[in-house]
Coordinates of C-alpha atoms in Angstrom, one line a residue:
M61 CA -66.1 26.9 183.9
A62 CA -66.1 28.4 180.0
T63 CA -63.9 31.3 178.8
S64 CA -67.3 32.8 177.8
S65 CA -69.2 35.2 179.8
K66 CA -72.2 32.7 180.2
I67 CA -72.9 30.0 182.5
R68 CA -73.6 26.9 180.3
V69 CA -76.2 24.8 182.0
G70 CA -77.2 21.6 181.2
I71 CA -80.8 20.5 182.5
V72 CA -81.9 17.3 183.3
G73 CA -85.6 16.8 183.5
A74 CA -86.2 19.0 180.3
N75 CA -89.4 17.9 179.2
P76 CA -91.5 20.6 177.4
Q77 CA -94.9 19.2 178.3
R78 CA -94.7 18.6 182.1
G79 CA -92.0 18.8 185.2
F80 CA -91.0 21.6 187.3
A81 CA -88.0 22.6 184.9
S82 CA -90.4 23.4 182.2
I83 CA -92.4 25.9 184.5
A84 CA -89.7 27.7 186.7
H85 CA -86.2 26.4 186.2
I86 CA -86.2 27.0 182.4
P87 CA -88.0 30.3 182.1
A88 CA -85.7 31.8 184.8
L89 CA -82.6 30.8 183.4
Q90 CA -83.8 31.9 180.0
A91 CA -84.6 35.4 181.4
L92 CA -81.2 35.7 182.8
P93 CA -78.3 36.8 180.6
E94 CA -75.8 35.1 182.7
F95 CA -76.7 31.6 181.7
E96 CA -76.9 29.8 178.3
I97 CA -79.0 26.4 178.3
T98 CA -76.5 24.2 176.3
A99 CA -77.7 21.2 177.1
V100 CA -81.1 19.1 177.9
C101 CA -81.7 15.2 179.3
T102 CA -84.7 13.3 179.4
T103 CA -85.1 9.4 179.7
R104 CA -85.3 8.9 175.9
Q105 CA -83.5 10.2 173.2
D106 CA -86.2 10.9 170.8
S107 CA -87.8 13.3 173.7
A108 CA -84.3 14.6 174.6
D109 CA -84.0 15.6 171.1
A110 CA -87.3 17.4 171.0
A111 CA -86.7 19.2 174.1
A112 CA -83.4 20.5 172.5
R113 CA -85.2 21.8 169.7
H114 CA -88.3 23.4 172.2
Y115 CA -85.4 25.2 174.0
G116 CA -83.1 26.0 171.5
A117 CA -80.1 23.7 173.1
P118 CA -77.5 22.4 170.9
L119 CA -77.1 19.3 173.0
A120 CA -79.4 16.6 173.8
F121 CA -78.9 13.5 176.2
C122 CA -80.7 10.3 177.5
D123 CA -77.9 9.7 180.1
P124 CA -77.3 12.4 182.5
E125 CA -73.4 11.0 182.9
K126 CA -72.6 12.1 179.5
L127 CA -74.7 15.5 180.1
A128 CA -72.3 15.9 183.1
Q129 CA -69.3 14.8 181.4
H130 CA -69.7 17.2 178.4
P131 CA -67.0 19.9 178.2
D132 CA -69.9 22.4 177.0
V133 CA -71.7 22.2 180.2
D134 CA -70.8 24.0 183.5
L135 CA -73.4 23.8 185.7
V136 CA -76.1 20.6 185.6
T137 CA -79.6 21.7 187.1
V138 CA -81.4 18.3 188.2
S139 CA -85.2 18.8 188.3
V140 CA -86.6 15.2 188.3
K141 CA -88.6 13.4 190.8
V142 CA -86.7 12.9 194.2
P143 CA -86.3 9.1 193.7
D144 CA -84.5 9.9 190.6
H145 CA -82.1 12.4 192.0
Y146 CA -79.3 10.5 193.0
R147 CA -77.5 9.4 189.6
P148 CA -77.4 12.8 187.9
V149 CA -76.6 14.7 191.0
M150 CA -73.8 11.9 191.7
A151 CA -72.8 12.3 188.0
A152 CA -72.2 15.9 188.1
I153 CA -70.2 15.7 191.3
D154 CA -68.2 13.2 189.4
A155 CA -67.6 15.6 186.6
G156 CA -66.8 18.2 188.9
K157 CA -69.4 20.2 187.7
H158 CA -71.8 22.7 189.8
V159 CA -74.8 21.3 190.5
Y160 CA -78.2 22.7 191.1
C161 CA -80.6 20.0 192.8
E162 CA -84.5 20.8 193.2
W163 CA -85.2 19.9 196.9
P164 CA -84.7 17.5 198.7
L165 CA -81.5 17.1 197.7
G166 CA -82.3 13.2 198.7
R167 CA -85.0 10.7 199.6
D168 CA -83.4 10.7 202.8
T169 CA -80.7 12.3 205.3
G170 CA -78.7 9.8 204.5
E171 CA -78.7 10.2 200.4
A172 CA -78.1 13.9 201.4
A173 CA -75.5 13.6 203.6
C174 CA -73.8 11.3 201.5
R175 CA -74.2 13.9 198.7
C176 CA -72.6 16.5 200.6
S177 CA -69.6 14.4 202.2
V178 CA -68.7 13.9 198.4
R179 CA -69.1 17.2 197.4
R180 CA -67.0 18.8 200.1
S181 CA -64.1 16.7 198.8
A182 CA -64.4 18.4 195.3
R183 CA -62.8 21.5 194.9
G184 CA -64.1 24.6 192.5
S185 CA -67.5 23.8 192.3
G186 CA -70.5 23.8 194.4
T187 CA -74.1 22.5 195.0
S188 CA -77.0 24.1 195.6
S189 CA -80.5 22.5 196.7
G190 CA -83.7 25.3 196.0
C191 CA -87.6 25.0 196.6
R192 CA -89.1 27.3 194.3
A193 CA -88.3 30.8 194.2
R194 CA -85.5 30.5 197.4
C195 CA -82.3 28.4 197.1
L196 CA -80.1 27.0 199.6
R197 CA -76.4 27.6 198.6
R198 CA -73.6 25.8 200.3
S199 CA -70.2 27.8 200.5
T200 CA -67.7 25.3 199.1
T201 CA -64.7 27.2 201.7
S202 CA -66.9 27.4 204.9
G203 CA -69.4 24.7 204.4
I204 CA -71.9 26.9 205.8
W205 CA -75.6 27.0 204.1
S206 CA -77.3 30.3 203.2
P207 CA -80.5 31.1 201.6
T208 CA -80.3 33.4 198.4
A209 CA -82.9 34.6 196.2
M210 CA -83.3 33.8 192.6
S211 CA -84.5 36.0 189.9
G212 CA -87.5 34.2 188.2
G213 CA -88.0 31.5 190.6
C214 CA -86.1 28.3 190.9

Protein backbone atom coordinates (compact mmCIF):
# COMPACT_ATOMS: atom_id res chain seq x y z
CA MET A 1 0.00 0.00 0.00
CA ALA A 2 1.00 3.59 -0.48
CA THR A 3 3.02 5.51 2.04
CA SER A 4 0.50 8.36 1.79
CA SER A 5 -2.38 8.49 4.24
CA LYS A 6 -4.99 7.87 1.54
CA ILE A 7 -6.00 4.58 -0.03
CA ARG A 8 -5.60 4.94 -3.79
CA VAL A 9 -8.59 3.45 -5.63
CA GLY A 10 -8.93 2.20 -9.18
CA ILE A 11 -12.52 1.77 -10.37
CA VAL A 12 -13.46 -0.75 -13.04
CA GLY A 13 -16.78 0.29 -14.58
CA ALA A 14 -16.44 4.04 -14.08
CA ASN A 15 -18.73 5.31 -16.81
CA PRO A 16 -20.07 8.72 -15.66
CA GLN A 17 -23.30 8.38 -17.68
CA ARG A 18 -24.50 5.05 -16.31
CA GLY A 19 -23.84 2.23 -13.90
CA PHE A 20 -23.75 1.75 -10.17
CA ALA A 21 -20.25 3.21 -9.77
CA SER A 22 -21.42 6.64 -10.93
CA ILE A 23 -24.35 6.82 -8.51
CA ALA A 24 -22.98 5.01 -5.46
CA HIS A 25 -19.33 3.94 -5.35
CA ILE A 26 -17.72 7.09 -6.68
CA PRO A 27 -19.80 9.61 -4.67
CA ALA A 28 -19.15 7.56 -1.50
CA LEU A 29 -15.41 7.40 -2.15
CA GLN A 30 -15.27 11.11 -2.96
CA ALA A 31 -17.01 11.88 0.35
CA LEU A 32 -14.55 9.86 2.42
CA PRO A 33 -11.24 11.61 3.14
CA GLU A 34 -9.36 8.30 3.50
CA PHE A 35 -9.78 7.48 -0.20
CA GLU A 36 -8.46 8.98 -3.42
CA ILE A 37 -9.63 7.88 -6.89
CA THR A 38 -6.41 7.52 -8.87
CA ALA A 39 -7.57 5.38 -11.79
CA VAL A 40 -10.65 4.50 -13.79
CA CYS A 41 -11.32 1.75 -16.30
CA THR A 42 -13.99 1.32 -18.95
CA THR A 43 -14.20 -0.94 -22.00
CA ARG A 44 -12.79 1.67 -24.41
CA GLN A 45 -9.82 4.00 -23.96
CA ASP A 46 -11.74 7.05 -25.20
CA SER A 47 -14.49 6.55 -22.62
CA ALA A 48 -11.87 5.83 -19.93
CA ASP A 49 -10.13 9.10 -20.77
CA ALA A 50 -13.48 10.93 -20.57
CA ALA A 51 -14.27 9.28 -17.21
CA ALA A 52 -10.84 10.23 -15.85
CA ARG A 53 -11.42 13.86 -16.84
CA HIS A 54 -14.93 13.80 -15.35
CA TYR A 55 -13.81 12.33 -12.00
CA GLY A 56 -10.40 14.01 -11.83
CA ALA A 57 -8.50 10.73 -11.88
CA PRO A 58 -4.92 10.90 -13.17
CA LEU A 59 -5.00 7.43 -14.77
CA ALA A 60 -7.35 5.93 -17.38
CA PHE A 61 -7.40 2.33 -18.61
CA CYS A 62 -9.42 0.11 -20.92
CA ASP A 63 -7.73 -3.00 -19.52
CA PRO A 64 -8.52 -4.03 -15.92
CA GLU A 65 -5.27 -5.99 -15.66
CA LYS A 66 -3.21 -2.88 -16.36
CA LEU A 67 -5.22 -0.89 -13.81
CA ALA A 68 -4.73 -3.61 -11.18
CA GLN A 69 -0.98 -3.82 -11.85
CA HIS A 70 -0.38 -0.08 -11.63
CA PRO A 71 1.67 0.92 -8.56
CA ASP A 72 -0.59 3.94 -7.90
CA VAL A 73 -3.59 1.69 -7.19
CA ASP A 74 -4.01 0.09 -3.74
CA LEU A 75 -7.66 -0.99 -3.97
CA VAL A 76 -9.60 -2.12 -7.03
CA THR A 77 -13.35 -1.53 -6.99
CA VAL A 78 -15.27 -3.66 -9.49
CA SER A 79 -18.63 -2.23 -10.50
CA VAL A 80 -19.54 -3.87 -13.79
CA LYS A 81 -22.27 -6.34 -14.75
CA VAL A 82 -22.02 -9.70 -13.00
CA PRO A 83 -20.91 -11.69 -16.08
CA ASP A 84 -17.91 -9.34 -16.30
CA HIS A 85 -16.81 -9.57 -12.62
CA TYR A 86 -14.38 -12.46 -13.06
CA ARG A 87 -11.62 -10.82 -15.11
CA PRO A 88 -11.12 -7.62 -13.07
CA VAL A 89 -11.50 -9.39 -9.71
CA MET A 90 -8.92 -12.02 -10.63
CA ALA A 91 -6.61 -9.34 -12.08
CA ALA A 92 -6.70 -7.48 -8.77
CA ILE A 93 -6.14 -10.66 -6.78
CA ASP A 94 -3.23 -11.65 -9.04
CA ALA A 95 -1.73 -8.17 -8.59
CA GLY A 96 -1.95 -8.52 -4.79
CA LYS A 97 -4.41 -5.65 -4.45
CA HIS A 98 -7.35 -5.21 -2.10
CA VAL A 99 -10.62 -5.81 -3.96
CA TYR A 100 -14.15 -4.54 -3.49
CA CYS A 101 -16.60 -6.21 -5.85
CA GLU A 102 -20.24 -5.27 -6.15
CA TRP A 103 -22.45 -8.18 -5.13
CA PRO A 104 -22.55 -10.97 -6.16
CA LEU A 105 -18.90 -11.96 -6.27
CA GLY A 106 -19.52 -14.36 -9.16
CA ARG A 107 -22.15 -15.63 -11.55
CA ASP A 108 -22.54 -18.76 -9.48
CA THR A 109 -21.27 -20.41 -6.31
CA GLY A 110 -18.37 -22.04 -8.17
CA GLU A 111 -17.02 -18.71 -9.43
CA ALA A 112 -17.36 -17.09 -6.02
CA ALA A 113 -15.73 -20.05 -4.26
CA CYS A 114 -12.84 -20.01 -6.75
CA ARG A 115 -12.16 -16.34 -5.99
CA CYS A 116 -12.36 -16.91 -2.26
CA SER A 117 -10.01 -19.88 -2.52
CA VAL A 118 -7.47 -17.89 -4.53
CA ARG A 119 -7.80 -14.94 -2.15
CA ARG A 120 -7.16 -17.14 0.90
CA SER A 121 -3.68 -17.88 -0.44
CA ALA A 122 -2.89 -14.17 -0.91
CA ARG A 123 -1.26 -12.33 1.99
CA GLY A 124 -1.76 -8.76 3.15
CA SER A 125 -4.85 -7.87 1.16
CA GLY A 126 -8.56 -8.47 1.44
CA THR A 127 -11.63 -9.05 -0.67
CA SER A 128 -15.05 -7.54 0.00
CA SER A 129 -18.37 -8.03 -1.74
CA GLY A 130 -21.03 -5.41 -1.18
CA CYS A 131 -24.69 -4.81 -1.70
CA ARG A 132 -25.70 -1.17 -1.79
CA ALA A 133 -25.15 0.39 1.65
CA ARG A 134 -23.89 -2.80 3.30
CA CYS A 135 -20.67 -4.63 2.74
CA LEU A 136 -19.48 -8.11 3.63
CA ARG A 137 -15.85 -8.06 4.65
CA ARG A 138 -13.81 -11.25 4.90
CA SER A 139 -11.05 -11.33 7.48
CA THR A 140 -7.78 -12.40 5.90
CA THR A 141 -6.68 -13.99 9.18
CA SER A 142 -9.82 -15.76 10.45
CA GLY A 143 -11.65 -16.24 7.15
CA ILE A 144 -14.91 -15.07 8.75
CA TRP A 145 -17.30 -12.87 6.76
CA SER A 146 -18.89 -10.01 8.71
CA PRO A 147 -21.20 -7.15 7.70
CA THR A 148 -19.89 -3.60 7.97
CA ALA A 149 -21.73 -0.40 7.13
CA MET A 150 -20.19 1.81 4.49
CA SER A 151 -20.54 5.59 4.71
CA GLY A 152 -22.57 7.04 1.88
CA GLY A 153 -23.47 3.62 0.47
CA CYS A 154 -21.38 1.21 -1.54
